PDB file of C-alpha atoms in Angstrom:
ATOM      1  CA  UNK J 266      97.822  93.596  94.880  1.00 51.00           C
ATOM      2  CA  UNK J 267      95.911  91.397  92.732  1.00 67.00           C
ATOM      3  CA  UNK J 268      94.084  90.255  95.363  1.00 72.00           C
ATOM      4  CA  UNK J 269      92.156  93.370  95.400  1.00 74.00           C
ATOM      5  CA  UNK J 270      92.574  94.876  92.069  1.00 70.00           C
ATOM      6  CA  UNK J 271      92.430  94.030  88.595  1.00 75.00           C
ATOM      7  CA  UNK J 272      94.927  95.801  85.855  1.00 73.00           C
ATOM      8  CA  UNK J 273      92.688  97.250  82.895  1.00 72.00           C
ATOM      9  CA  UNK J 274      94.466  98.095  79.606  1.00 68.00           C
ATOM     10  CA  UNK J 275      92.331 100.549  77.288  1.00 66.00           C
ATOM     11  CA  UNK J 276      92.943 102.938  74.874  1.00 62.00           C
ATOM     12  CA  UNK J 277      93.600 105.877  78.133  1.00 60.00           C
ATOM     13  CA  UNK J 278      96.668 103.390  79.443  1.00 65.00           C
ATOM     14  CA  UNK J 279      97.413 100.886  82.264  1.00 72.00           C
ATOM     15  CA  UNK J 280      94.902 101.166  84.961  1.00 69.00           C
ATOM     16  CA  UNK J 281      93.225  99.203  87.931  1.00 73.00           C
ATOM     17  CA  UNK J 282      89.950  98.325  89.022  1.00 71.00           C
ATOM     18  CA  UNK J 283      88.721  97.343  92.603  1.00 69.00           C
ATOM     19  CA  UNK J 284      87.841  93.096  93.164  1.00 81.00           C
ATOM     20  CA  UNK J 285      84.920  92.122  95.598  1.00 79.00           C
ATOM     21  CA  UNK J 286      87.925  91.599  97.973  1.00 78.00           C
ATOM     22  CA  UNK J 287      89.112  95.509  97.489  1.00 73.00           C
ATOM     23  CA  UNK J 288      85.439  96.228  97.687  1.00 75.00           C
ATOM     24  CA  UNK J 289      85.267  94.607 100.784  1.00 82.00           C
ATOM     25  CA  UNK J 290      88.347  95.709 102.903  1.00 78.00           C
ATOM     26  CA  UNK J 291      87.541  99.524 101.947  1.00 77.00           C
ATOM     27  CA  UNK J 292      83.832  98.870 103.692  1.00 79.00           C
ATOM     28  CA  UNK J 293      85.756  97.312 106.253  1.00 82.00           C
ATOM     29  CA  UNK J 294      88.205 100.446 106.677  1.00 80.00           C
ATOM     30  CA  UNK J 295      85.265 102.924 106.393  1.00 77.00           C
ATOM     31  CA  UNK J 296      83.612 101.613 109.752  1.00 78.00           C
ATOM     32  CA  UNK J 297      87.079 101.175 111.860  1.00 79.00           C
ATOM     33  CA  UNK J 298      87.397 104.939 110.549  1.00 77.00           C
ATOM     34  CA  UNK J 299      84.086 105.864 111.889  1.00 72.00           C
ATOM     35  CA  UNK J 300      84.350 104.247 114.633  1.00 72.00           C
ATOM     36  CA  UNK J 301      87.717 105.566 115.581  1.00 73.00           C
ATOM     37  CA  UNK J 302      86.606 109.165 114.948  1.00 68.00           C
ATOM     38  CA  UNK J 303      84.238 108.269 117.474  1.00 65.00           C
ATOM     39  CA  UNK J 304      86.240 107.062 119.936  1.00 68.00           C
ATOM     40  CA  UNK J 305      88.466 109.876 119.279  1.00 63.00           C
ATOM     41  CA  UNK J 306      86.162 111.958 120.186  1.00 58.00           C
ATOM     42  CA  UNK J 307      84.752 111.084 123.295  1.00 56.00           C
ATOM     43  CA  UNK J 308      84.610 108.689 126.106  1.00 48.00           C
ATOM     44  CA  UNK J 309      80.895 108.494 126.572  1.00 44.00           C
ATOM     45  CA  UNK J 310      78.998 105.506 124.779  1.00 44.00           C
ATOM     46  CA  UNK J 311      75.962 107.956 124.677  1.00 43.00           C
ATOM     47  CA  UNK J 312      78.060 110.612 123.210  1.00 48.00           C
ATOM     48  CA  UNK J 313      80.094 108.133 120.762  1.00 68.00           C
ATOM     49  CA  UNK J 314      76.865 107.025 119.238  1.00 77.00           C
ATOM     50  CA  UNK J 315      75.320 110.662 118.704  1.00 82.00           C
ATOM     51  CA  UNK J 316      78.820 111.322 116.801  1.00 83.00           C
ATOM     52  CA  UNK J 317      78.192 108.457 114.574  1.00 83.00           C
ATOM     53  CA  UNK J 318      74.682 109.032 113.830  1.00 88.00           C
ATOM     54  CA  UNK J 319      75.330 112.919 112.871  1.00 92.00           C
ATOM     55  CA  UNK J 320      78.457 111.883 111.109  1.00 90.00           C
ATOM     56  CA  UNK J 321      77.461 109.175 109.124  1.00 90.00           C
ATOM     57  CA  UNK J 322      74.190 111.433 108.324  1.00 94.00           C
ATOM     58  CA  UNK J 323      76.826 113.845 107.067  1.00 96.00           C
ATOM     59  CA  UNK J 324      78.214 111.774 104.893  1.00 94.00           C
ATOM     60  CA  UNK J 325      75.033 109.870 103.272  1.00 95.00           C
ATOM     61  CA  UNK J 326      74.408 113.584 102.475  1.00 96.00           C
ATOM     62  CA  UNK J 327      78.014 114.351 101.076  1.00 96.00           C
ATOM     63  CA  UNK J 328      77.024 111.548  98.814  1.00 95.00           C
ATOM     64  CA  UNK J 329      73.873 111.642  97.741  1.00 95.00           C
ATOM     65  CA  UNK J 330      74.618 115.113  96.154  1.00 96.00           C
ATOM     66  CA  UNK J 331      77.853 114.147  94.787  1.00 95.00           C
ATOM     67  CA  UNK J 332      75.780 112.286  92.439  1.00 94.00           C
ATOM     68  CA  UNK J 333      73.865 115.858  91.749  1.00 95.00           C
ATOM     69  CA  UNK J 334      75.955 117.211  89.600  1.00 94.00           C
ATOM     70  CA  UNK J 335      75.566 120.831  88.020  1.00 93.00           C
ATOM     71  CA  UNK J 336      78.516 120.435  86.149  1.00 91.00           C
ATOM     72  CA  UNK J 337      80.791 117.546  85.563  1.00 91.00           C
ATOM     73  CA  UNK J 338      84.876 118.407  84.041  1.00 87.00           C
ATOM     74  CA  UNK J 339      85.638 116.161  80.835  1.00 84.00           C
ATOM     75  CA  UNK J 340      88.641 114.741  82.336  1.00 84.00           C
ATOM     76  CA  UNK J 341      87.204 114.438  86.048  1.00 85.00           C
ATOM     77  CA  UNK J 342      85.919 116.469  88.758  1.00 91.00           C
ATOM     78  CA  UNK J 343      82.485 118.128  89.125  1.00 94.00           C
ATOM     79  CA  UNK J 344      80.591 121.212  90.841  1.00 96.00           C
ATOM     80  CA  UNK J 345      78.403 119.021  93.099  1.00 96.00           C
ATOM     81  CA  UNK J 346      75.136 120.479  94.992  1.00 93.00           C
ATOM     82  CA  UNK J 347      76.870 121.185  97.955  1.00 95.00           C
ATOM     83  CA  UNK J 348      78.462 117.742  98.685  1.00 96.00           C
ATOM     84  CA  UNK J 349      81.472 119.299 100.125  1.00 97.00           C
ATOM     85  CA  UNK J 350      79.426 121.259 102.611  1.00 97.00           C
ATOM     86  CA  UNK J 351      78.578 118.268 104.651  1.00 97.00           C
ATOM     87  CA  UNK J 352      81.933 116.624 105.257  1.00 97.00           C
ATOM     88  CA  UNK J 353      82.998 119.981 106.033  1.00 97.00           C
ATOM     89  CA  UNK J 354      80.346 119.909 109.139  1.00 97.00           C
ATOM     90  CA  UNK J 355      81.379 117.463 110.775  1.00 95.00           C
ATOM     91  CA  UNK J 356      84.984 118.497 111.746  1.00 95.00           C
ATOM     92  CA  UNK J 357      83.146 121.856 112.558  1.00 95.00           C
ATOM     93  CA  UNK J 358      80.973 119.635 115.199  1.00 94.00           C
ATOM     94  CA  UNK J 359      83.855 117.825 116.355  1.00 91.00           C
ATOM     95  CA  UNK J 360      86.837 119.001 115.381  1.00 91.00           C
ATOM     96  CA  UNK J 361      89.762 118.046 113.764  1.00 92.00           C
ATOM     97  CA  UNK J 362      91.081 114.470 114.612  1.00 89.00           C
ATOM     98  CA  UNK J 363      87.270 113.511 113.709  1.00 88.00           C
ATOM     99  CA  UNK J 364      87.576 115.653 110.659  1.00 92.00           C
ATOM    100  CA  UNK J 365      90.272 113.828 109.501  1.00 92.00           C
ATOM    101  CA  UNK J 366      88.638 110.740 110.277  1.00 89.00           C
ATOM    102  CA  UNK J 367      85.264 111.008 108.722  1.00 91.00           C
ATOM    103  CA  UNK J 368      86.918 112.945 105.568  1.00 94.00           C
ATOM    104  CA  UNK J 369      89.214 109.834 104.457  1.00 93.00           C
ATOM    105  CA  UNK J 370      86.133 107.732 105.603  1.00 92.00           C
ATOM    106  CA  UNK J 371      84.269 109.258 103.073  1.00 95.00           C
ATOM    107  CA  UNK J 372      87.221 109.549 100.105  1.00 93.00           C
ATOM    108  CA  UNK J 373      87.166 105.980 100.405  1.00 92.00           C
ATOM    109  CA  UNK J 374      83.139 106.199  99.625  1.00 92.00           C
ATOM    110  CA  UNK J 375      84.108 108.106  97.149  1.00 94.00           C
ATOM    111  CA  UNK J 376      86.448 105.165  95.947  1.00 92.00           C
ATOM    112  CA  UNK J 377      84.307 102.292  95.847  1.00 91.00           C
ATOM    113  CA  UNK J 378      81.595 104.449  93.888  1.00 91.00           C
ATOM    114  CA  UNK J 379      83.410 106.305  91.403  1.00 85.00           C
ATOM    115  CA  UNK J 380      87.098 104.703  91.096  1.00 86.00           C
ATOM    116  CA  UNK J 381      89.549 105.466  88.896  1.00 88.00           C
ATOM    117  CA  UNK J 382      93.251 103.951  89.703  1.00 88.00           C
ATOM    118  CA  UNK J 383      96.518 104.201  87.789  1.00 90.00           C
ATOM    119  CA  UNK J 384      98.809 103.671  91.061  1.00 90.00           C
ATOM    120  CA  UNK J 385      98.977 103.763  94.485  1.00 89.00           C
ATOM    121  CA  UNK J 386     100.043 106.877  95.309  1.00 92.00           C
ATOM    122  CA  UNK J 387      97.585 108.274  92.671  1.00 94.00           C
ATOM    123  CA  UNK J 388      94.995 106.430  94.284  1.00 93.00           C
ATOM    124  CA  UNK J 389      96.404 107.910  97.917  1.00 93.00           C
ATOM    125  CA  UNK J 390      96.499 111.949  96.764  1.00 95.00           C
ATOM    126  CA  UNK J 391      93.010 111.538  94.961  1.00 95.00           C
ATOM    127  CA  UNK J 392      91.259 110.174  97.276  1.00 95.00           C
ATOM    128  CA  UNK J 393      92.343 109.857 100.966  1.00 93.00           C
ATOM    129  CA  UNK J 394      94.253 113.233 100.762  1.00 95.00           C
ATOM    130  CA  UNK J 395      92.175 114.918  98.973  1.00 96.00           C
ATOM    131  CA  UNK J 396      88.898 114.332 100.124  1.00 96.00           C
ATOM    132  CA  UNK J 397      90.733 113.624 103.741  1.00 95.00           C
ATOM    133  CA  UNK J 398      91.949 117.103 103.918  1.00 97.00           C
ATOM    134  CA  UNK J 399      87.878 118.136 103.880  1.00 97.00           C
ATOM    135  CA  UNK J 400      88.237 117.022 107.608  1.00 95.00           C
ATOM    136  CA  UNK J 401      91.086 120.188 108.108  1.00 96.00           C
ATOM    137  CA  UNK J 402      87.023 122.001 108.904  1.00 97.00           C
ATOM    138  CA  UNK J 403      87.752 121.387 112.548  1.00 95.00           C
ATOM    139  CA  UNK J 404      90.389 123.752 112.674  1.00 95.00           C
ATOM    140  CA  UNK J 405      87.483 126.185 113.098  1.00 95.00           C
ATOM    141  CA  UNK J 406      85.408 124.124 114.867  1.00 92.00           C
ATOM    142  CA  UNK J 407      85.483 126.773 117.905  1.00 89.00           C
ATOM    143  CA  UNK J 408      85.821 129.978 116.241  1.00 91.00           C
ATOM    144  CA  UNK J 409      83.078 132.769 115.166  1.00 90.00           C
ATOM    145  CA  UNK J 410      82.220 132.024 111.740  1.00 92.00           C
ATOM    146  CA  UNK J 411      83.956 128.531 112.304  1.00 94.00           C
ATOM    147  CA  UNK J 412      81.802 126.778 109.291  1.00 96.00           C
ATOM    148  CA  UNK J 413      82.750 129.424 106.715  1.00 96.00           C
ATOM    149  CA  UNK J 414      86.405 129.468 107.638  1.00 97.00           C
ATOM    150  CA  UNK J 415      86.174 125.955 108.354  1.00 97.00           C
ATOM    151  CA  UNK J 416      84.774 125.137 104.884  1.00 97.00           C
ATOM    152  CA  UNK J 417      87.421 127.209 102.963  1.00 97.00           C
ATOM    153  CA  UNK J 418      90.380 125.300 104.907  1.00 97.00           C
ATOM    154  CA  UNK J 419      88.810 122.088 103.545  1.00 97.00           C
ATOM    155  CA  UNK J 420      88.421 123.278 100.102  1.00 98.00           C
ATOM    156  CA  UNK J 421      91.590 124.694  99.854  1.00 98.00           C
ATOM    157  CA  UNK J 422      93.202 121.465 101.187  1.00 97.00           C
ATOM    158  CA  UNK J 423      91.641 119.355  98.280  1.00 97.00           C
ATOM    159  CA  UNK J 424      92.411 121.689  96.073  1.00 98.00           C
ATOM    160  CA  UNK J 425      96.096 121.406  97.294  1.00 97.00           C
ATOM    161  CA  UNK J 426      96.263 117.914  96.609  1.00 97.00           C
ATOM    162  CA  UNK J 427      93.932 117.916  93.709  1.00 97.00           C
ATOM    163  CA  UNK J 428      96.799 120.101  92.140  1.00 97.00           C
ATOM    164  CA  UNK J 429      99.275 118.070  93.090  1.00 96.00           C
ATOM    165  CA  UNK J 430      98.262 115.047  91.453  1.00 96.00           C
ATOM    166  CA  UNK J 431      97.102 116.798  88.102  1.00 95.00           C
ATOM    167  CA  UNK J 432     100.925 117.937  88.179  1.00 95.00           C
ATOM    168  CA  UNK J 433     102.085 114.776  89.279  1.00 95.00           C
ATOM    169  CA  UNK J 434     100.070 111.869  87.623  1.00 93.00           C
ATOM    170  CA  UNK J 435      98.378 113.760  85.170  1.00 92.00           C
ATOM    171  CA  UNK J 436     100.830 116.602  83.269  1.00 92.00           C
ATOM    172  CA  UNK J 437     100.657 114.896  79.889  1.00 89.00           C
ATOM    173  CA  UNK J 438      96.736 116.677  79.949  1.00 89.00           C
ATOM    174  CA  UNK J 439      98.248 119.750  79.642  1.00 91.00           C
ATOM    175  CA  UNK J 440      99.886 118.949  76.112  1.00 89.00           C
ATOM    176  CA  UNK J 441      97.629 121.389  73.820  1.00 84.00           C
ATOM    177  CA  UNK J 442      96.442 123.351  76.184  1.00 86.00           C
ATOM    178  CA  UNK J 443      99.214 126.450  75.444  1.00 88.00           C
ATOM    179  CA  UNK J 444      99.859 126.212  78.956  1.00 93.00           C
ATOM    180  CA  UNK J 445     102.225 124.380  81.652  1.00 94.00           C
ATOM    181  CA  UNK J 446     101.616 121.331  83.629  1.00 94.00           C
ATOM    182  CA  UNK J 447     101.502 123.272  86.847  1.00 95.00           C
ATOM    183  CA  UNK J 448      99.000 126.205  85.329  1.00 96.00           C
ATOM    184  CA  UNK J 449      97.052 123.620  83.628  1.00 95.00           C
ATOM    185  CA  UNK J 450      96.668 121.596  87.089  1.00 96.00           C
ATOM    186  CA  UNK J 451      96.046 125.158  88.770  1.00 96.00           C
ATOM    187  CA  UNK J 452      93.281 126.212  86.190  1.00 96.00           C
ATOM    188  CA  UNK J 453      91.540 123.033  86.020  1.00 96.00           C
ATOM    189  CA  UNK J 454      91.040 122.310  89.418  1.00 96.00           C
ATOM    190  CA  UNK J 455      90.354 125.619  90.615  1.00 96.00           C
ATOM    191  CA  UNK J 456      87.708 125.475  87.935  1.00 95.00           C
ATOM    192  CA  UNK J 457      85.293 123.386  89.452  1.00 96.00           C
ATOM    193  CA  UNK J 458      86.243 123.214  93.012  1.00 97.00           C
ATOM    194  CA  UNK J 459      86.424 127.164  92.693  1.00 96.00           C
ATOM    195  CA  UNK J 460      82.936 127.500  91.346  1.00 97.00           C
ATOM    196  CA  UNK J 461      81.453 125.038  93.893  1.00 97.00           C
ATOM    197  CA  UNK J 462      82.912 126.733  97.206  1.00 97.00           C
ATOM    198  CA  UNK J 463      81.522 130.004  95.437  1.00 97.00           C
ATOM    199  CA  UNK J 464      77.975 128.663  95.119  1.00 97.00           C
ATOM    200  CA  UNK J 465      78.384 127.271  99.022  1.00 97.00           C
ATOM    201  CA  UNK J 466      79.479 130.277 100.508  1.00 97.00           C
ATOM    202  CA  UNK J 467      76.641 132.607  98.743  1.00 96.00           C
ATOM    203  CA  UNK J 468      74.243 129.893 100.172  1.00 96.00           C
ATOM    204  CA  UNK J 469      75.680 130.135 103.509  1.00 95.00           C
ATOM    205  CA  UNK J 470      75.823 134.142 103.657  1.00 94.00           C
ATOM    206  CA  UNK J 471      71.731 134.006 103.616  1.00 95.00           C
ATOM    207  CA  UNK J 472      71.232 134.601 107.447  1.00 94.00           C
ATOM    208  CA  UNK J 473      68.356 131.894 107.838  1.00 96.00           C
ATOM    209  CA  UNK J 474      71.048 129.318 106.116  1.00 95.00           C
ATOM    210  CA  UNK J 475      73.710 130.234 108.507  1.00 93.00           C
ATOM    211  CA  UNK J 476      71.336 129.958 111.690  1.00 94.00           C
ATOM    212  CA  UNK J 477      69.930 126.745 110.671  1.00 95.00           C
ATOM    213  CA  UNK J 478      73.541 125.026 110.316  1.00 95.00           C
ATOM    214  CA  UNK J 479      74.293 126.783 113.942  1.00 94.00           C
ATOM    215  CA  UNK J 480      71.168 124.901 115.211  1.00 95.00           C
ATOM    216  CA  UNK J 481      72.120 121.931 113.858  1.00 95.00           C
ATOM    217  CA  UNK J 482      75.683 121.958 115.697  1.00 94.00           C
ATOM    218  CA  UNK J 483      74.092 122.533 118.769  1.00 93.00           C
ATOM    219  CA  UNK J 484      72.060 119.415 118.445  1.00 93.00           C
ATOM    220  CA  UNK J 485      74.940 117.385 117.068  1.00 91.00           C
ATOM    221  CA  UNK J 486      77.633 117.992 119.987  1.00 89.00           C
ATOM    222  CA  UNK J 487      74.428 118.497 122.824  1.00 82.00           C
TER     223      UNK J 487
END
């Protein structure tokens, strides 16, 4: 493992950071995942590359406003503008295998910009779980409505793990707090992941939002 981490000791505890080699094979891993999703998804070269335009466009979105943050939690996790929003669309282009896909593509973005590792299995359920089960969109993919109900599976799905591993990794934050390590986990999460799928889905009830996305699918799976 020291290959491609390094073990940090502060005043928070034991914890890792990423080498140029871990920097490296989670770039690599990104593109076999995009790729994959791709082939996944369809047979046609013409097709494949459409999917990986629109889906890596997704994700430079996702992104770019992760880093525009409204409100940022003191002990992690932030109500983005929207960044959620865009993995969400593209398992409700192209369903749910690409979903998947494209969503643990991007939580290992997410990892190799913002990092923060105190295991493995930590690392797993924050990141490829979590931001993975944004992908659970393409559930929906055909269904009336399929982006709302799409975007609430996702969101509940990283919220899901996201509680999980404030129980699991994280329960000694709850000491003070006057409540228990699963309420804590519960309350904290749902704070900010809570308020941001709030914000989305106000945004996305405004009928010239909701047509424009629609338009958009149709050019993405055209």
């Amino acid at each position: 493992m020291s290959f491609f981490v390094n073990k940090v000791v502060d005043a928070q505890g034991i914890s890792y950071s990423l080498t140029s080699a871990g920097y490296g094979a989670l770039v690599g891993l990104i593109v076999a995942l995009l790729l994959l999703a791709c082939y996944l998804a369809g047979e046609k070269k013409s097709i494949s590359t459409k999917q990986l335009v629109f889906s890596a466009a997704a994700m430079a979105l996702g992104m770019i406003t992760s880093f525009l943050k409204i409100f940022e939690a003191p002990m992690g996790g932030s109500v983005t503008l929207f960044s959620m929003l865009f993995i969400c669309c593209i398992g409700y282009w192209y369903g749910l295998r690409v979903g998947l896909m494209t969503s643990i593509a991007y939580g290992l973005l997410q990892l190799i910009t913002d990092p923060y590792i105190i295991s493995l299995p930590q690392m797993a359920m924050d990141y490829l779980f979590a931001f993975g089960a944004l992908g659970l969109s393409g559930l929906f993919c055909n269904q009336k409505n399929g982006l709302i109900k799409g975007y609430l599976a996702g969101v509940l799905g990283r919220y899901f793990f996201a509680f999980l591993s404030g129980l699991i990794f994280f329960a000694s934050y709850a000491e003070g707090s006057g409540m228990s390590a699963p309420v804590y986990s519960l309350a904290y999460n749902g704070s900010y992941l809570g308020c941001e799928a709030a914000l989305t889905l106000v945004v996305l009830a405004v009928p010239a939002v909701s047509k424009g996305f629609s338009q958009v699918k149709r050019m993405a799976v055209e």
